[in-house]
Coordinates of C-alpha atoms in Angstrom, one line a residue:
M7 CA -61.6 24.2 -77.1
S8 CA -58.3 25.8 -78.2
L9 CA -56.6 26.8 -74.8
N10 CA -53.9 29.2 -74.5
Q11 CA -51.6 28.4 -71.7
I12 CA -51.7 30.6 -68.7
K13 CA -48.4 32.0 -67.9
E14 CA -46.8 30.8 -64.4
I15 CA -44.2 33.0 -62.5
R16 CA -42.4 31.2 -59.5
I17 CA -41.5 33.5 -57.0
E18 CA -38.1 33.1 -55.0
S19 CA -38.9 35.8 -52.4
W20 CA -41.7 38.3 -51.2
K21 CA -39.7 40.9 -52.7
D22 CA -40.6 39.2 -56.1
F23 CA -44.3 39.1 -55.3
K24 CA -44.2 42.9 -54.2
N25 CA -42.3 43.8 -57.5
L26 CA -44.8 41.8 -59.7
L27 CA -47.9 43.5 -58.2
D28 CA -47.4 46.6 -56.2
H29 CA -47.6 49.0 -59.2
R30 CA -50.8 47.6 -61.0
N31 CA -53.7 49.7 -60.9
F32 CA -56.4 49.1 -58.3
R33 CA -59.6 47.7 -59.5
Q34 CA -58.0 47.2 -63.0
W35 CA -56.7 43.9 -61.7
I36 CA -58.5 40.9 -60.0
Y37 CA -56.8 38.1 -57.9
R38 CA -57.6 34.7 -56.5
G39 CA -55.6 32.9 -54.0
Q40 CA -55.5 28.9 -54.0
S41 CA -53.7 27.0 -51.3
D42 CA -52.6 24.3 -53.7
S43 CA -50.9 25.6 -57.0
R44 CA -52.1 22.3 -58.7
W45 CA -55.6 23.2 -58.3
N46 CA -57.4 24.5 -61.5
L47 CA -59.9 27.5 -61.4
E48 CA -63.2 25.6 -60.8
S49 CA -66.5 26.8 -59.6
S50 CA -68.0 25.0 -56.6
L51 CA -71.0 24.0 -59.0
Y52 CA -68.6 22.4 -61.5
R53 CA -67.1 20.5 -58.8
S54 CA -70.4 19.5 -57.3
I55 CA -71.4 17.9 -60.7
T56 CA -68.1 16.4 -61.2
E57 CA -68.5 14.4 -57.8
S58 CA -72.0 13.5 -58.5
K59 CA -71.0 11.7 -61.8
K60 CA -68.4 9.9 -59.9
I61 CA -70.9 8.7 -57.6
R62 CA -73.5 7.9 -59.9
G63 CA -70.9 6.1 -62.1
A64 CA -69.7 4.1 -59.2
A65 CA -73.2 3.0 -58.3
G66 CA -73.9 2.2 -62.1
K67 CA -76.5 4.8 -62.2
G68 CA -75.0 6.5 -65.3
T69 CA -73.9 9.9 -65.9
L70 CA -75.3 11.2 -69.0
D71 CA -78.7 11.9 -67.7
I72 CA -77.5 14.7 -65.4
N73 CA -79.1 17.9 -66.5
K74 CA -76.7 20.6 -65.2
K75 CA -79.1 23.4 -66.0
R76 CA -81.9 22.0 -64.4
D77 CA -80.0 21.1 -61.3
E78 CA -78.7 24.6 -61.0
E79 CA -82.2 26.1 -61.5
I80 CA -83.4 23.5 -58.6
M81 CA -80.7 24.7 -56.4
L82 CA -81.3 28.4 -57.0
S83 CA -85.2 27.7 -56.5
R84 CA -84.8 26.0 -53.4
F85 CA -82.5 28.5 -52.0
K86 CA -84.9 31.4 -52.8
S87 CA -87.9 29.7 -51.2
S88 CA -86.1 28.6 -48.0
A89 CA -83.7 31.6 -47.5
H90 CA -86.2 33.5 -45.4
L91 CA -86.4 31.1 -42.8
Y92 CA -82.6 31.9 -41.8
L93 CA -82.1 35.5 -43.3
S94 CA -83.9 38.7 -42.6
H95 CA -82.5 40.7 -45.6
L96 CA -82.7 39.2 -48.9
P97 CA -82.1 40.3 -52.5
K98 CA -84.8 41.4 -55.0
Q99 CA -86.5 38.4 -56.6
N100 CA -85.2 39.1 -60.0
D101 CA -81.6 40.0 -59.0
T102 CA -80.3 36.4 -59.8
F103 CA -76.7 37.4 -59.3
S104 CA -77.3 38.8 -55.9
W105 CA -78.9 35.7 -55.1
L106 CA -76.1 33.5 -56.5
A107 CA -73.7 35.7 -54.6
L108 CA -75.6 35.0 -51.3
M109 CA -75.6 31.3 -52.0
Q110 CA -72.1 31.4 -52.6
H111 CA -71.5 33.2 -49.1
H112 CA -73.3 30.6 -47.3
G113 CA -71.4 27.6 -49.0
A114 CA -74.1 26.4 -51.8
P115 CA -72.5 25.3 -55.0
T116 CA -72.9 28.0 -57.8
R117 CA -71.1 28.9 -60.9
L118 CA -69.3 31.8 -59.1
L119 CA -65.7 32.1 -58.1
D120 CA -64.5 34.4 -55.4
F121 CA -61.8 37.1 -56.6
S122 CA -60.8 40.3 -54.7
F123 CA -59.3 43.7 -55.9
S124 CA -56.6 43.1 -53.5
A125 CA -53.4 40.9 -54.2
Y126 CA -52.6 40.5 -50.5
I127 CA -56.0 39.4 -49.4
A128 CA -56.0 36.9 -52.3
L129 CA -52.6 35.9 -50.9
Y130 CA -54.2 35.5 -47.5
F131 CA -56.8 32.7 -49.1
A132 CA -53.5 31.1 -50.8
L133 CA -51.7 30.7 -47.6
E134 CA -54.4 30.4 -44.7
A135 CA -54.2 26.6 -44.9
G136 CA -52.2 23.8 -46.6
G137 CA -48.7 22.8 -46.9
E138 CA -48.0 22.7 -50.7
D139 CA -46.9 25.4 -53.2
A140 CA -49.8 27.9 -53.3
A141 CA -50.7 30.1 -56.2
V142 CA -52.4 33.5 -56.7
Y143 CA -54.2 33.9 -60.1
C144 CA -53.8 37.6 -61.7
V145 CA -56.2 38.8 -64.2
N146 CA -56.5 42.3 -65.9
H147 CA -60.1 42.9 -65.4
N148 CA -60.3 45.6 -67.9
A149 CA -58.8 43.5 -70.7
L150 CA -61.2 40.8 -69.7
K151 CA -64.3 43.3 -70.0
Q152 CA -63.1 44.8 -73.3
L153 CA -63.0 41.4 -74.8
D154 CA -66.5 40.7 -73.4
E155 CA -67.9 43.8 -74.8
E156 CA -66.5 43.1 -78.1
H157 CA -68.2 39.8 -78.5
F158 CA -71.7 40.5 -76.5
G159 CA -71.8 44.2 -77.0
E160 CA -71.6 47.4 -74.8
S161 CA -74.7 46.2 -72.6
R162 CA -73.4 44.7 -69.5
K163 CA -77.1 43.7 -68.6
L164 CA -77.5 41.8 -71.9
V165 CA -74.3 39.9 -71.0
Y166 CA -75.8 38.9 -67.6
Q167 CA -79.0 37.8 -69.2
R168 CA -77.4 35.8 -71.8
A169 CA -75.0 34.2 -69.4
L170 CA -77.9 33.0 -67.2
N171 CA -80.7 32.4 -69.5
Q172 CA -79.3 30.9 -72.6
F173 CA -77.1 28.0 -71.2
N174 CA -77.5 26.1 -74.3
N175 CA -76.8 29.0 -76.7
E176 CA -74.0 29.0 -79.3
D177 CA -72.1 31.9 -77.8
Q178 CA -68.4 31.3 -77.2
V179 CA -67.8 30.4 -73.7
C180 CA -67.0 33.4 -71.5
L181 CA -66.2 34.9 -68.0
F182 CA -67.1 38.3 -66.5
A183 CA -66.5 39.9 -63.4
F184 CA -69.3 41.8 -61.3
E185 CA -70.0 43.2 -57.9
P186 CA -73.5 42.3 -56.7
E187 CA -75.9 45.0 -55.7
F188 CA -76.9 43.0 -52.6
S189 CA -73.5 43.0 -50.6
N190 CA -72.5 41.9 -47.2
H191 CA -69.7 42.7 -44.6
R192 CA -67.6 39.9 -45.4
L193 CA -67.6 41.0 -49.3
M194 CA -66.6 44.4 -48.4
A195 CA -63.8 43.4 -45.9
Q196 CA -62.5 41.2 -48.5
Q197 CA -62.7 43.7 -51.2
G198 CA -64.6 41.1 -53.0
L199 CA -66.2 40.4 -56.3
F200 CA -67.2 37.5 -58.3
V201 CA -66.5 35.8 -61.7
A202 CA -69.2 34.0 -63.6
S203 CA -69.3 31.6 -66.5
N204 CA -71.9 31.5 -69.2
S205 CA -71.3 27.8 -69.3
I206 CA -71.0 25.1 -66.7
E207 CA -69.6 22.6 -69.3
F208 CA -66.2 23.9 -68.8
T209 CA -64.1 24.9 -65.9
H210 CA -63.2 28.9 -65.3
E211 CA -59.7 27.9 -66.0
Q212 CA -60.6 26.5 -69.4
A213 CA -62.8 29.6 -70.1
L214 CA -60.1 32.0 -69.1
S215 CA -57.6 30.0 -71.4
E216 CA -60.0 30.8 -74.3
Y217 CA -59.3 34.5 -74.2
E218 CA -56.5 36.2 -76.2
L219 CA -55.2 37.8 -73.3
K220 CA -51.3 38.5 -73.3
G221 CA -48.8 37.0 -70.7
N222 CA -48.8 40.4 -68.8
E223 CA -52.8 40.5 -68.9
V224 CA -53.2 37.1 -67.1
F225 CA -50.7 35.0 -65.2
K226 CA -50.4 32.7 -62.1
I227 CA -48.0 33.2 -59.4
I228 CA -46.6 30.2 -57.9
I229 CA -45.6 30.5 -54.0
P230 CA -43.2 27.9 -52.8
K231 CA -44.3 26.2 -49.7
E232 CA -41.0 27.3 -48.0
L233 CA -42.3 30.9 -48.2
R234 CA -45.6 30.3 -46.3
Y235 CA -44.4 31.0 -42.8
E236 CA -43.0 34.4 -43.7
G237 CA -45.8 35.2 -46.0
V238 CA -48.4 34.7 -43.0
R239 CA -46.2 36.7 -40.8
M240 CA -46.1 39.4 -43.3
L241 CA -49.9 39.6 -43.8
H242 CA -50.3 39.7 -39.9
Q243 CA -48.2 42.8 -39.9
M244 CA -50.4 44.2 -42.6
N245 CA -53.5 43.4 -40.5
I246 CA -54.8 41.0 -43.0
T247 CA -56.0 38.0 -40.6
S248 CA -59.0 36.0 -40.2
G249 CA -60.4 38.6 -38.0
T250 CA -60.4 41.3 -40.6
I251 CA -61.4 39.0 -43.6
Y252 CA -64.2 37.3 -41.6
P253 CA -65.6 40.2 -39.5
G254 CA -67.7 39.0 -36.4
L255 CA -67.2 36.0 -34.0
D256 CA -66.5 33.7 -36.7
G257 CA -63.2 35.6 -37.8
F258 CA -62.2 35.9 -34.3
C259 CA -62.4 32.0 -33.8
R260 CA -60.8 31.4 -37.3
S261 CA -58.0 33.7 -36.2
L262 CA -57.2 31.1 -33.3
Y263 CA -56.5 28.5 -35.7
Q264 CA -53.2 30.0 -36.6
L265 CA -52.0 31.0 -33.2
P266 CA -49.7 27.9 -32.8
I267 CA -47.8 29.1 -36.0
F268 CA -46.4 32.0 -34.1
D269 CA -46.1 30.8 -30.7
S270 CA -46.7 27.2 -29.5
K271 CA -45.9 28.3 -25.9
L272 CA -48.7 30.7 -25.8
Q273 CA -51.3 28.3 -23.9
G274 CA -49.0 28.2 -20.8
R275 CA -48.4 32.1 -21.0
V276 CA -52.4 32.4 -20.7
G277 CA -52.9 30.1 -17.9
L278 CA -54.2 27.3 -19.9
E279 CA -51.8 24.6 -18.9
P280 CA -53.4 21.7 -17.3

């Protein structure tokens, strides 16, 4: 692969962040936050296979016999056959991308990566945990789509079909963004969408670097760890919290996790002292 370097921009203040992003057209750009700037863009399926290789290699079982496509198909098949035991509303049987989105939602490994149409929601995921420099990836969705259409044709359904059903094809590795027909409250609250790959041989970062995107069409904002506290406070003032990002009781419980950031004496004030 001939990789193009993704431009990195290190901000020095939240004013820098605002100036970089506030005037970009909504839904033309998509964003992903990561709590450690050293992490690459990798799907959970890619990481699962990588970790499996390490475990098999350490046990002397070999790694060359791992059939990635077969394992992915088995995961999807097992999820489809068992999901009705836990969920009352399910996607159409042939809506593969909605099934993958549902798997992603519940923590199963897939070839998808979560993105958001909101830079500030992506920032929440970058800052919600961790103590290192964080990062927000910024991608011009329209530019990505245009290059995909030039390579695959104007039919988006054809792109989807080839991406899933021709794992061993000779197409150049590609990425494409989509919103599943079968959505959920969390995805809507996060203004979320997914970026899929037509190959799990490469990371999303490697695939993205294959595109001939300009420096102002894809870049990575590095957020110094010293700005984390102020950033979390800023997001709370914007009502971007665990309670709004994760609707329901789970979100409320996650919101309690960050209470000590703002007031370590809160427990005493609400009568919880022993």
